[in-house]
CSV table of C-alpha atoms and ligand atoms in Angstrom, one decimal:
chain,number,residue,atom,x,y,z
A,1163,MET,CA,-63.1,52.8,28.2
A,1164,PHE,CA,-60.3,51.1,30.1
A,1165,GLY,CA,-56.5,51.2,29.6
A,1166,ILE,CA,-53.6,49.6,31.5
A,1167,TRP,CA,-49.9,49.7,31.1
A,1168,GLY,CA,-47.4,47.1,32.2
A,1169,HIS,CA,-49.4,44.2,33.6
A,1170,GLU,CA,-48.9,40.6,32.7
A,1171,ASN,CA,-52.7,40.0,32.5
A,1172,ALA,CA,-53.4,43.3,30.7
A,1173,SER,CA,-55.9,42.0,28.2
A,1174,GLU,CA,-57.8,39.8,30.6
A,1175,LEU,CA,-58.1,42.6,33.0
A,1176,THR,CA,-59.2,44.8,30.2
A,1177,TYR,CA,-61.9,42.3,29.3
A,1178,ILE,CA,-63.1,42.1,32.9
A,1179,ALA,CA,-63.1,45.9,33.3
A,1180,LEU,CA,-65.1,46.3,30.0
A,1181,HIS,CA,-67.6,43.8,31.3
A,1182,SER,CA,-68.3,46.0,34.3
A,1183,LEU,CA,-68.6,49.0,32.0
A,1184,GLN,CA,-71.1,47.3,29.6
A,1185,HIS,CA,-73.9,49.6,30.7
A,1186,ARG,CA,-72.0,52.4,29.0
A,1187,GLY,CA,-72.4,50.9,25.5
A,1188,GLN,CA,-73.8,47.7,23.9
A,1189,ASN,CA,-73.2,48.3,20.2
A,1190,GLY,CA,-69.7,46.9,19.9
A,1191,ALA,CA,-66.5,46.3,21.9
A,1192,GLY,CA,-62.8,46.1,21.2
A,1193,ILE,CA,-59.4,45.7,22.8
A,1194,VAL,CA,-56.0,46.7,21.3
A,1195,ALA,CA,-52.9,45.4,23.1
A,1196,SER,CA,-49.3,46.2,22.6
A,1197,ASN,CA,-45.7,45.2,23.4
A,1198,GLU,CA,-42.6,47.2,22.4
A,1199,ASP,CA,-42.7,45.9,18.9
A,1200,TYR,CA,-46.3,46.1,17.6
A,1201,LEU,CA,-50.0,46.4,18.3
A,1202,PHE,CA,-52.7,43.8,18.0
A,1203,GLY,CA,-56.4,44.1,18.3
A,1204,ALA,CA,-59.7,42.3,18.4
A,1205,ARG,CA,-63.2,43.8,18.1
A,1206,GLY,CA,-66.7,42.9,17.2
A,1207,MET,CA,-70.4,44.0,17.2
A,1208,GLY,CA,-72.8,43.7,20.2
A,1209,LEU,CA,-72.2,42.9,23.8
A,1210,LEU,CA,-68.6,42.1,24.9
A,1211,ASN,CA,-69.3,38.4,25.1
A,1212,ASP,CA,-70.4,38.4,21.5
A,1213,ALA,CA,-67.8,40.9,20.2
A,1214,ILE,CA,-64.6,39.2,21.5
A,1215,SER,CA,-64.3,35.4,21.4
A,1216,LYS,CA,-62.3,33.3,23.9
A,1217,GLU,CA,-59.8,32.6,21.1
A,1218,GLN,CA,-59.3,36.3,20.4
A,1219,LEU,CA,-58.8,37.1,24.0
A,1220,GLU,CA,-56.2,34.2,24.2
A,1221,SER,CA,-54.3,35.7,21.3
A,1222,LEU,CA,-54.0,39.0,23.2
A,1223,LYS,CA,-52.5,37.3,26.3
A,1224,PRO,CA,-48.8,37.9,25.6
A,1225,PHE,CA,-49.2,41.7,25.5
A,1226,LYS,CA,-48.6,43.7,28.7
A,1227,ASN,CA,-50.4,46.9,27.6
A,1228,ALA,CA,-54.0,47.3,26.5
A,1229,ILE,CA,-56.8,49.7,25.9
A,1230,GLY,CA,-60.5,48.7,25.5
A,1231,HIS,CA,-63.8,50.3,24.6
A,1232,VAL,CA,-67.5,49.4,24.7
A,1233,ARG,CA,-69.4,51.4,22.1
A,1234,TYR,CA,-72.5,53.5,22.6
A,1235,ALA,CA,-73.7,54.7,19.3
A,1236,THR,CA,-76.7,56.0,17.4
A,1237,LYS,CA,-78.3,53.6,15.0
A,1238,THR,CA,-76.8,55.2,11.9
A,1239,SER,CA,-73.2,54.5,13.0
A,1240,SER,CA,-73.6,50.9,14.2
A,1241,GLU,CA,-71.1,49.2,12.0
A,1242,LEU,CA,-67.9,47.2,12.6
A,1243,ALA,CA,-65.6,49.9,11.1
A,1244,ASN,CA,-66.7,52.3,13.8
A,1245,VAL,CA,-66.1,49.9,16.7
A,1246,GLN,CA,-63.2,51.2,18.8
A,1247,PRO,CA,-60.3,51.2,19.5
A,1248,ILE,CA,-59.3,51.6,16.0
A,1249,LEU,CA,-55.9,50.3,15.1
A,1250,LEU,CA,-53.7,52.2,12.5
A,1251,LYS,CA,-50.5,50.8,11.2
A,1252,SER,CA,-47.6,52.9,9.9
A,1253,TYR,CA,-43.9,52.8,9.4
A,1254,SER,CA,-43.5,55.6,12.0
A,1255,GLY,CA,-45.3,53.4,14.6
A,1256,ASP,CA,-48.7,51.8,15.2
A,1257,LEU,CA,-51.5,53.5,17.0
A,1258,GLY,CA,-54.5,52.2,18.9
A,1259,ILE,CA,-57.0,54.9,19.7
A,1260,CYS,CA,-60.4,55.2,21.3
A,1261,HIS,CA,-62.4,58.0,22.9
A,1262,ASN,CA,-65.5,58.7,24.9
A,1263,GLY,CA,-67.5,61.8,24.0
A,1264,ASN,CA,-68.1,63.7,20.9
A,1265,LEU,CA,-66.1,66.3,18.9
A,1266,THR,CA,-68.0,69.4,17.9
A,1267,ASN,CA,-65.8,70.4,15.1
A,1268,ALA,CA,-65.1,67.0,13.5
A,1269,ILE,CA,-66.9,67.7,10.2
A,1270,GLN,CA,-65.0,71.0,9.7
A,1271,LEU,CA,-61.7,69.3,10.4
A,1272,ARG,CA,-62.6,66.2,8.3
A,1273,LYS,CA,-63.4,68.4,5.4
A,1274,ALA,CA,-60.2,70.3,5.7
A,1275,LEU,CA,-58.2,67.0,6.0
A,1276,GLU,CA,-60.0,65.4,3.0
A,1277,SER,CA,-59.3,68.5,0.8
A,1278,GLU,CA,-55.6,68.0,1.6
A,1279,GLY,CA,-55.8,64.3,0.5
A,1280,SER,CA,-56.6,62.3,3.7
A,1281,ILE,CA,-58.8,59.3,3.1
A,1282,PHE,CA,-61.0,58.0,6.0
A,1283,GLN,CA,-62.1,54.5,6.7
A,1284,THR,CA,-64.6,55.2,9.4
A,1285,THR,CA,-67.0,57.9,10.4
A,1286,THR,CA,-65.7,58.2,14.0
A,1287,ASP,CA,-64.1,61.2,15.6
A,1288,VAL,CA,-61.1,59.1,16.6
A,1289,GLU,CA,-60.0,58.8,13.0
A,1290,VAL,CA,-60.0,62.6,12.7
A,1291,MET,CA,-57.8,62.8,15.8
A,1292,ALA,CA,-55.4,60.1,14.4
A,1293,HIS,CA,-55.0,62.1,11.1
A,1294,LEU,CA,-54.2,65.3,12.9
A,1295,LEU,CA,-51.7,63.5,15.1
A,1296,LYS,CA,-49.9,61.8,12.1
A,1297,ARG,CA,-49.8,65.1,10.1
A,1298,SER,CA,-48.4,67.2,13.0
A,1299,LYS,CA,-44.8,68.5,12.3
A,1300,ALA,CA,-44.0,68.8,16.0
A,1301,ARG,CA,-40.7,67.1,17.0
A,1302,THR,CA,-41.7,64.8,19.8
A,1303,ASN,CA,-44.6,62.3,20.0
A,1304,LYS,CA,-46.0,64.2,23.0
A,1305,ASP,CA,-46.0,67.5,21.2
A,1306,ARG,CA,-47.6,65.9,18.2
A,1307,ILE,CA,-50.5,64.6,20.3
A,1308,LYS,CA,-50.8,67.9,22.1
A,1309,SER,CA,-50.9,69.9,18.8
A,1310,ALA,CA,-53.7,67.5,17.6
A,1311,LEU,CA,-55.6,68.0,20.8
A,1312,ARG,CA,-55.5,71.8,20.5
A,1313,GLN,CA,-57.2,71.6,17.1
A,1314,ILE,CA,-60.2,69.7,18.3
A,1315,LYS,CA,-63.3,71.0,20.1
A,1316,GLY,CA,-65.9,69.1,22.0
A,1317,ALA,CA,-66.2,66.7,25.0
A,1318,PHE,CA,-63.6,63.9,24.9
A,1319,VAL,CA,-61.4,61.6,26.8
A,1320,PHE,CA,-58.8,59.9,24.5
A,1321,LEU,CA,-56.7,56.8,25.1
A,1322,LEU,CA,-53.8,56.5,22.7
A,1323,LEU,CA,-51.8,53.3,22.8
A,1324,GLN,CA,-48.4,53.1,21.0
A,1325,GLU,CA,-45.5,50.7,21.2
A,1326,ASN,CA,-43.8,52.7,24.0
A,1327,SER,CA,-46.5,54.5,25.7
A,1328,LEU,CA,-50.1,54.9,26.8
A,1329,THR,CA,-51.3,58.5,26.5
A,1330,ILE,CA,-54.5,59.8,28.2
A,1331,ALA,CA,-56.0,63.1,27.5
A,1332,MET,CA,-59.2,64.9,28.8
A,1333,ASP,CA,-60.8,68.0,27.3
A,1334,ASN,CA,-60.5,71.1,29.4
A,1335,HIS,CA,-64.2,71.0,30.4
A,1336,GLY,CA,-63.9,67.4,31.7
A,1337,VAL,CA,-67.4,66.5,30.5
A,1338,ARG,CA,-66.9,62.7,30.3
A,1339,PRO,CA,-65.4,61.0,33.4
A,1340,LEU,CA,-62.1,59.1,33.6
A,1341,MET,CA,-60.5,57.7,36.7
A,1342,LEU,CA,-57.0,56.8,37.6
A,1343,GLY,CA,-56.3,53.4,39.3
A,1344,ARG,CA,-53.4,51.2,40.4
A,1345,ILE,CA,-53.2,47.4,40.3
A,1346,ASP,CA,-50.1,45.6,41.5
A,1347,ASP,CA,-47.3,47.8,40.0
A,1348,ALA,CA,-49.4,48.9,37.0
A,1349,TRP,CA,-51.3,52.0,36.3
A,1350,CYS,CA,-54.8,51.9,34.8
A,1351,VAL,CA,-57.6,54.2,33.8
A,1352,ALA,CA,-61.4,53.6,33.5
A,1353,SER,CA,-64.5,55.6,32.7
A,1354,GLU,CA,-65.9,54.5,36.0
A,1355,THR,CA,-64.5,53.2,39.3
A,1356,CYS,CA,-66.8,50.1,39.1
A,1357,ALA,CA,-64.1,48.7,36.7
A,1358,PHE,CA,-61.5,49.0,39.4
A,1359,THR,CA,-63.7,47.1,41.8
A,1360,ALA,CA,-64.2,44.4,39.2
A,1361,ILE,CA,-60.5,43.9,38.6
A,1362,GLY,CA,-59.4,44.5,42.2
A,1363,ALA,CA,-57.6,47.8,41.5
A,1364,GLU,CA,-57.2,50.7,43.8
A,1365,TYR,CA,-59.1,53.9,42.8
A,1366,VAL,CA,-56.5,56.7,43.0
A,1367,ARG,CA,-58.3,59.8,41.8
A,1368,ASP,CA,-60.5,61.5,39.1
A,1369,ILE,CA,-58.6,62.7,36.1
A,1370,GLU,CA,-58.8,66.5,35.8
A,1371,PRO,CA,-60.0,68.7,32.8
A,1372,GLY,CA,-57.1,69.4,30.4
A,1373,GLU,CA,-54.9,66.7,31.9
A,1374,PHE,CA,-52.4,64.9,29.6
A,1375,ILE,CA,-50.9,61.7,31.2
A,1376,THR,CA,-48.2,59.6,29.6
A,1377,ILE,CA,-47.5,56.1,31.0
A,1378,THR,CA,-44.3,54.3,29.8
A,1379,ASP,CA,-42.0,51.6,31.3
A,1380,ASP,CA,-40.3,54.4,33.1
A,1381,GLY,CA,-43.4,55.4,35.0
A,1382,ILE,CA,-46.2,57.9,34.9
A,1383,ASP,CA,-45.9,61.6,33.8
A,1384,PHE,CA,-48.6,64.0,34.7
A,1385,ASP,CA,-48.9,67.0,32.4
A,1386,LYS,CA,-51.5,69.4,30.9
A,1387,TYR,CA,-52.2,70.1,27.3
A,1388,SER,CA,-54.4,73.0,28.2
A,1389,TYR,CA,-54.2,75.3,31.3
A,1390,VAL,CA,-57.6,76.9,30.8
A,1391,GLU,CA,-60.0,74.8,32.8
A,1392,HIS,CA,-63.8,75.1,32.9
A,1393,PRO,CA,-65.0,72.0,34.7
A,1394,ASN,CA,-68.4,70.8,33.3
A,1395,LEU,CA,-68.8,67.2,34.2
A,1396,CYS,CA,-72.0,65.8,32.5
A,1397,SER,CA,-75.0,66.0,34.9
A,1398,MET,CA,-76.5,62.9,33.3
A,1399,GLU,CA,-73.5,60.8,34.6
A,1400,TYR,CA,-74.7,61.4,38.1
A,1401,ILE,CA,-78.5,61.2,37.2
A,1402,TYR,CA,-78.6,58.2,35.0
A,1403,PHE,CA,-75.6,57.0,33.1
A,1404,SER,CA,-73.0,55.8,35.6
A,1405,ARG,CA,-73.4,52.7,37.7
A,1406,ALA,CA,-74.7,53.4,41.2
A,1407,ASP,CA,-71.6,51.9,42.9
A,1408,SER,CA,-69.2,54.1,40.7
A,1409,GLU,CA,-67.6,57.0,42.5
A,1410,PHE,CA,-66.9,60.6,41.6
A,1411,ARG,CA,-64.4,62.3,43.8
A,1412,HIS,CA,-64.6,59.3,46.1
A,1413,GLN,CA,-68.3,59.6,46.6
A,1414,SER,CA,-70.8,57.1,45.1
A,1415,THR,CA,-73.3,57.9,42.4
A,1416,TYR,CA,-75.8,56.1,44.7
A,1417,ARG,CA,-75.3,58.9,47.4
A,1418,ILE,CA,-75.6,61.6,44.8
A,1419,ARG,CA,-78.8,60.1,43.4
A,1420,LYS,CA,-80.2,59.6,46.9
A,1421,ALA,CA,-79.6,63.3,47.6
A,1422,LEU,CA,-81.3,64.2,44.3
A,1423,GLY,CA,-84.4,62.2,45.5
A,1424,GLU,CA,-84.3,64.1,48.9
A,1425,ALA,CA,-84.2,67.4,47.1
A,1426,LEU,CA,-87.1,66.4,44.9
A,1427,ALA,CA,-89.1,65.4,48.0
A,1428,LYS,CA,-88.6,68.9,49.4
A,1429,GLU,CA,-90.1,70.4,46.2
A,1430,PHE,CA,-92.9,67.8,46.0
A,1431,LYS,CA,-96.5,68.8,47.0
A,1432,HIS,CA,-98.5,65.6,46.9
A,1433,ASP,CA,-99.2,63.0,49.5
A,1434,ALA,CA,-99.3,59.2,48.9
A,1435,ASP,CA,-99.1,55.8,50.5
A,1436,LEU,CA,-96.0,54.4,48.7
A,1437,VAL,CA,-92.9,55.5,46.9
A,1438,ILE,CA,-91.7,53.3,44.0
A,1439,GLY,CA,-88.4,53.7,42.2
A,1440,VAL,CA,-88.1,52.7,38.5
A,1441,PRO,CA,-85.4,50.0,38.7
A,1442,ASP,CA,-82.4,50.1,38.6
A,1443,SER,CA,-81.2,53.6,38.0
A,1444,SER,CA,-83.9,55.4,40.1
A,1445,LEU,CA,-83.9,53.2,43.2
A,1446,ALA,CA,-81.4,55.5,45.0
A,1447,ALA,CA,-83.4,58.6,44.2
A,1448,ALA,CA,-86.6,56.8,45.5
A,1449,LYS,CA,-84.8,55.9,48.7
A,1450,GLY,CA,-83.8,59.5,49.2
A,1451,PHE,CA,-87.4,60.7,48.4
A,1452,SER,CA,-88.8,58.2,50.9
A,1453,THR,CA,-86.3,59.1,53.6
A,1454,GLU,CA,-87.0,62.9,53.3
A,1455,SER,CA,-90.9,62.5,52.9
A,1456,GLY,CA,-91.4,59.7,55.4
A,1457,ILE,CA,-93.5,57.8,52.8
A,1458,PRO,CA,-92.4,54.2,52.7
A,1459,GLN,CA,-90.6,52.8,49.7
A,1460,GLU,CA,-91.7,49.6,48.2
A,1461,ALA,CA,-90.5,47.5,45.2
A,1462,GLY,CA,-93.8,48.1,43.3
A,1463,LEU,CA,-92.0,47.6,39.9
A,1464,LEU,CA,-89.9,44.7,39.0
A,1465,LYS,CA,-87.3,44.7,36.2
A,1466,ASN,CA,-86.5,41.8,33.9
A,1467,ARG,CA,-82.7,41.9,33.8
A,1468,TYR,CA,-82.4,40.3,30.4
A,1469,VAL,CA,-83.7,43.2,28.3
A,1470,GLY,CA,-81.2,45.9,27.2
A,1471,ARG,CA,-81.6,49.6,27.8
A,1472,THR,CA,-84.8,50.5,26.2
A,1473,PHE,CA,-83.8,54.0,25.1
A,1474,ILE,CA,-81.3,52.6,22.7
A,1475,THR,CA,-83.8,50.4,20.9
A,1476,PRO,CA,-84.5,51.9,17.4
A,1477,GLY,CA,-88.1,52.6,16.5
A,1478,GLN,CA,-91.0,53.7,18.8
A,1479,GLU,CA,-93.0,50.5,18.5
A,1480,ALA,CA,-89.9,48.4,19.4
A,1481,ARG,CA,-89.1,50.8,22.2
A,1482,GLU,CA,-92.6,50.4,23.7
A,1483,ARG,CA,-92.4,46.6,23.4
A,1484,ALA,CA,-89.1,46.7,25.2
A,1485,VAL,CA,-90.4,48.8,28.1
A,1486,ARG,CA,-93.3,46.3,28.5
A,1487,MET,CA,-90.9,43.4,28.5
A,1488,LYS,CA,-88.6,45.2,31.0
A,1489,LEU,CA,-90.9,46.5,33.7
A,1490,SER,CA,-93.9,44.9,35.5
A,1491,PRO,CA,-95.9,46.2,38.4
A,1492,VAL,CA,-96.3,44.2,41.6
A,1493,ARG,CA,-100.1,44.2,41.9
A,1494,ASP,CA,-100.3,43.0,45.5
A,1495,ILE,CA,-98.2,46.0,46.5
A,1496,VAL,CA,-99.9,48.7,44.5
A,1497,GLU,CA,-103.5,47.7,44.5
A,1498,GLY,CA,-105.8,50.3,46.3
A,1499,LYS,CA,-102.8,52.5,46.9
A,1500,ARG,CA,-101.8,56.1,46.0
A,1501,VAL,CA,-98.3,55.8,44.7
A,1502,ILE,CA,-95.5,58.1,43.8
A,1503,VAL,CA,-93.2,56.8,41.1
A,1504,ILE,CA,-89.7,58.2,40.9
A,1505,ASP,CA,-87.8,58.0,37.6
A,1506,ASP,CA,-84.4,59.7,37.0
A,1507,SER,CA,-85.5,61.3,33.7
A,1508,ILE,CA,-88.1,61.6,31.0
A,1509,VAL,CA,-86.8,61.7,27.4
A,1510,ARG,CA,-89.6,60.7,25.0
A,1511,GLY,CA,-92.1,59.8,27.7
A,1512,THR,CA,-92.4,56.1,26.6
A,1513,THR,CA,-91.3,54.7,29.9
A,1514,SER,CA,-93.4,56.9,32.2
A,1515,LYS,CA,-96.5,56.5,30.0
A,1516,PHE,CA,-96.2,52.7,30.3
A,1517,ILE,CA,-95.5,52.8,34.0
A,1518,VAL,CA,-98.5,55.1,34.8
A,1519,ARG,CA,-100.8,52.9,32.7
A,1520,SER,CA,-99.6,49.6,34.1
A,1521,LEU,CA,-99.7,50.8,37.7
A,1522,LYS,CA,-103.3,52.0,37.3
A,1523,LYS,CA,-104.2,48.7,35.6
A,1524,ALA,CA,-102.7,46.9,38.6
A,1525,GLY,CA,-105.1,48.8,40.9
A,1526,ALA,CA,-103.2,51.9,42.0
A,1527,THR,CA,-105.8,54.6,42.8
A,1528,GLU,CA,-103.4,57.6,42.1
A,1529,VAL,CA,-100.1,57.7,40.3
A,1530,HIS,CA,-98.0,60.8,40.9
A,1531,MET,CA,-94.8,61.0,38.9
A,1532,GLY,CA,-91.6,62.5,40.4
A,1533,VAL,CA,-88.5,63.0,38.2
A,1534,SER,CA,-85.2,63.4,40.0
A,1535,SER,CA,-83.8,65.8,37.3
A,1536,PRO,CA,-85.2,68.9,35.6
A,1537,PRO,CA,-87.2,68.7,32.4
A,1538,LEU,CA,-84.8,67.4,29.7
A,1539,LYS,CA,-85.4,69.8,26.8
A,1540,ASP,CA,-82.4,69.9,24.5
A,1541,PRO,CA,-80.2,67.4,22.7
A,1542,CYS,CA,-76.7,66.5,23.9
A,1543,TYR,CA,-73.8,67.3,21.5
A,1544,TYR,CA,-71.3,65.9,23.9
A,1545,GLY,CA,-71.6,62.1,23.6
A,1546,ILE,CA,-74.9,61.1,25.2
A,1547,ASP,CA,-77.7,60.0,22.9
A,1548,VAL,CA,-80.7,62.1,24.0
A,1549,SER,CA,-82.1,62.3,20.6
A,1550,THR,CA,-83.5,65.3,18.6
A,1551,HIS,CA,-85.7,68.2,19.7
A,1552,ALA,CA,-88.6,66.6,17.8
A,1553,GLU,CA,-88.4,63.5,19.9
A,1554,ILE,CA,-87.8,65.1,23.3
A,1555,ILE,CA,-91.2,65.5,24.9
A,1556,ALA,CA,-90.2,68.5,27.2
A,1557,SER,CA,-89.0,70.5,24.2
A,1558,GLN,CA,-92.4,70.2,22.7
A,1559,LYS,CA,-94.8,70.3,25.6
A,1560,SER,CA,-95.2,72.0,29.0
A,1561,VAL,CA,-95.1,70.0,32.3
A,1562,GLU,CA,-98.9,70.1,32.5
A,1563,GLU,CA,-99.2,68.7,28.9
A,1564,ILE,CA,-96.6,66.0,29.6
A,1565,CYS,CA,-98.5,65.0,32.8
A,1566,GLU,CA,-101.7,64.7,30.7
A,1567,GLU,CA,-99.9,62.8,27.9
A,1568,ILE,CA,-98.4,60.2,30.4
A,1569,GLY,CA,-101.7,60.0,32.2
A,1570,ALA,CA,-100.4,60.8,35.7
A,1571,ASP,CA,-102.3,62.5,38.5
A,1572,SER,CA,-99.4,64.9,38.9
A,1573,LEU,CA,-95.9,65.4,37.6
A,1574,THR,CA,-93.1,67.1,39.5
A,1575,TYR,CA,-89.6,67.6,38.2
A,1576,LEU,CA,-86.6,68.6,40.3
A,1577,SER,CA,-85.7,72.3,39.7
A,1578,VAL,CA,-82.4,73.2,38.1
A,1579,ASP,CA,-81.3,75.1,41.2
A,1580,GLY,CA,-82.3,72.0,43.4
A,1581,MET,CA,-80.1,69.8,41.2
A,1582,HIS,CA,-77.1,72.2,41.5
A,1583,ASP,CA,-77.5,72.5,45.3
A,1584,VAL,CA,-77.1,68.8,45.5
A,1585,TYR,CA,-73.9,68.9,43.4
A,1586,LYS,CA,-72.6,71.5,45.7
A,1587,GLN,CA,-73.1,69.2,48.7
A,1588,PHE,CA,-70.8,66.8,46.9
A,1589,GLY,CA,-68.0,69.2,46.2
A,1590,SER,CA,-69.1,70.2,42.7
A,1591,ARG,CA,-66.5,71.9,40.5
A,1592,GLY,CA,-69.1,72.8,37.9
A,1593,GLU,CA,-71.5,70.5,35.9
A,1594,CYS,CA,-72.8,70.6,32.4
A,1595,ASP,CA,-76.6,71.1,32.4
A,1596,ALA,CA,-77.1,71.9,28.8
A,1597,CYS,CA,-79.8,69.4,28.1
A,1598,PHE,CA,-81.9,71.0,30.9
A,1599,THR,CA,-81.0,74.7,30.3
A,1600,GLY,CA,-79.8,75.0,26.7
A,1601,ASN,CA,-76.6,76.6,28.0
A,1602,TYR,CA,-74.0,74.7,26.0
A,1603,PRO,CA,-70.6,75.2,27.6
A,1604,ILE,CA,-68.6,74.1,24.6
A,1605,GLU,CA,-68.8,75.7,21.2
A,1606,ILE,CA,-70.6,73.5,18.6
A,1607,VAL,CA,-68.8,74.4,15.4
A,1608,ASP,CA,-70.5,71.7,13.2
A,1609,ASP,CA,-73.9,72.9,14.4
A,1610,LEU,CA,-75.3,69.4,14.0
A,1611,LEU,CA,-76.6,66.6,16.2
A,1612,PRO,CA,-74.4,63.5,16.4
A,1613,GLN,CA,-76.9,61.5,14.3
A,1614,GLU,CA,-77.1,64.2,11.6
A,1615,LYS,CA,-73.4,64.6,11.6
A,1616,GLU,CA,-73.0,60.9,11.0
A,1617,GLN,CA,-75.3,61.0,8.1
A,1618,LYS,CA,-73.6,64.1,6.6
A,1619,SER,CA,-70.1,62.6,6.9
A,1620,LYS,CA,-71.4,59.6,5.0
A,1621,GLY,CA,-72.7,61.9,2.3
A,1622,VAL,CA,-76.4,61.0,3.1
B,1274,AMP,P1,-88.2,57.7,27.7
B,1274,AMP,O1,-88.8,56.4,27.9
B,1274,AMP,O2,-87.8,58.0,26.3
B,1274,AMP,O3,-88.8,58.9,28.4
B,1274,AMP,O4,-86.7,57.6,28.5
B,1274,AMP,C1,-86.6,57.7,29.8
B,1274,AMP,C2,-86.0,56.5,30.5
B,1274,AMP,O5,-84.7,56.3,29.8
B,1274,AMP,C3,-85.7,56.7,31.9
B,1274,AMP,O6,-86.2,55.6,32.6
B,1274,AMP,C4,-84.2,56.9,32.0
B,1274,AMP,O7,-83.7,56.1,33.1
B,1274,AMP,C5,-83.7,56.3,30.7
B,1274,AMP,N1,-82.7,57.2,30.1
B,1274,AMP,C6,-82.5,58.6,30.2
B,1274,AMP,N2,-81.5,59.0,29.5
B,1274,AMP,C7,-81.0,58.0,28.8
B,1274,AMP,C8,-80.0,57.8,27.8
B,1274,AMP,N3,-79.2,58.8,27.4
B,1274,AMP,N4,-79.8,56.5,27.3
B,1274,AMP,C9,-80.5,55.6,27.7
B,1274,AMP,N5,-81.5,55.6,28.6
B,1274,AMP,C10,-81.8,56.8,29.2
B,1275,SF4,FE1,-74.5,65.5,29.9
B,1275,SF4,FE2,-76.7,66.9,29.2
B,1275,SF4,FE3,-74.3,68.1,29.1
B,1275,SF4,FE4,-74.9,66.1,27.4
B,1275,SF4,S1,-75.9,68.2,27.5
B,1275,SF4,S2,-73.0,66.4,28.6
B,1275,SF4,S3,-76.2,64.8,28.6
B,1275,SF4,S4,-75.5,67.3,30.9
């Protein structure tokens, strides 16, 4: 997500920022822009370039305020109606709204709202939030938004654009990241700091759990909607999701990943001739592993940059085909060598199985797999698509069984303690590790996976 208030190039900057955040979602993209009179939006399916045309971007040019979103969705919810930001028109004022994360009581709230006469056009959590806000009896706009926020549970960051203000709210666990930036005289926010680099903005600071920020033509107002804080930033943001040049608390994800690789090397018991990182997300961890172990790192796997993130591809056969298209071994480097492959995570095992097989086919004499995170065992209810228990290999099999299934000579995961020790080195305030430990920090009222929730709310 990206939002900006009071800049003459607001929509163009939003477009550029979203482009740098494309790795966070490829299902659809949208921008809603505003002036003091009304809101206007453009959105579409697919990558940003396909979702928003040059003409649409031109039509957003006169507006000085904007919010934008790239959508990361499960296959059941990939439809235009769900592409954010959604734009709602009403006599009391227009509203553009988008969020990152997942509400864990959205079905409960939606059922209650529907029983009182609300009609929904989408199956997204943002529409639930919009209804709660519009129904609030609180006197001021700010209090109406706060009262809506206090009814929702889950992991979320909301951007709400109205004619006179941009409101930013983060849940009191701070699971999904949001950063504050400054460009010329305007304030902006982005899911990752790489968006600030792309538009030439200054990265000011990380937005804190429970924060409630309002930006208007009069300036910026920092407030809280909740004073109870339980910081639980998503571990997967460090491990896999965020771009390596993006920063948390002014430290790059690259450095955190490198330290995770160093920690893994300390727990690793096998010797080899080479260390290979799975490009791109595991190159930093492989560098750390190589530095700590003294085993040289080589580019033994190459990535075709024109294939999307394989995990998102629906269907196992298509997923396997995509991994094959995406990664190839460099025979000349690996032939006759004992290699250690470092990946940041194993979900279904598709990627690691292919890598081990292809490296052996290319002549590697031993392939040892190192994973710079603990075994991923449980689904995420807070906005990352890590599938269902049935599909997650480590929730079905032991480490030894996974090693056998992927055909590796050994398999070593980083321990949960090892992972948290790294976070402490980087000034941790507390991270969510629920997909590794099953300790979910936020109540899951709906008791459903996002995919199942989506089907239920559609009446499937
Ligand atoms: P799999 O092939 O199903 O075992 O998935 C593991 C690969 O997907 C690893 O190479 C990770 O870098 C990547 N990955 C891990 N988590 C996610 C996610 N939530 N979305 C997309 N890719 C992921
Ligand atoms: Fe992140 Fe895992 Fe927690 Fe989900 S369960 S928020 S992926 S750490």
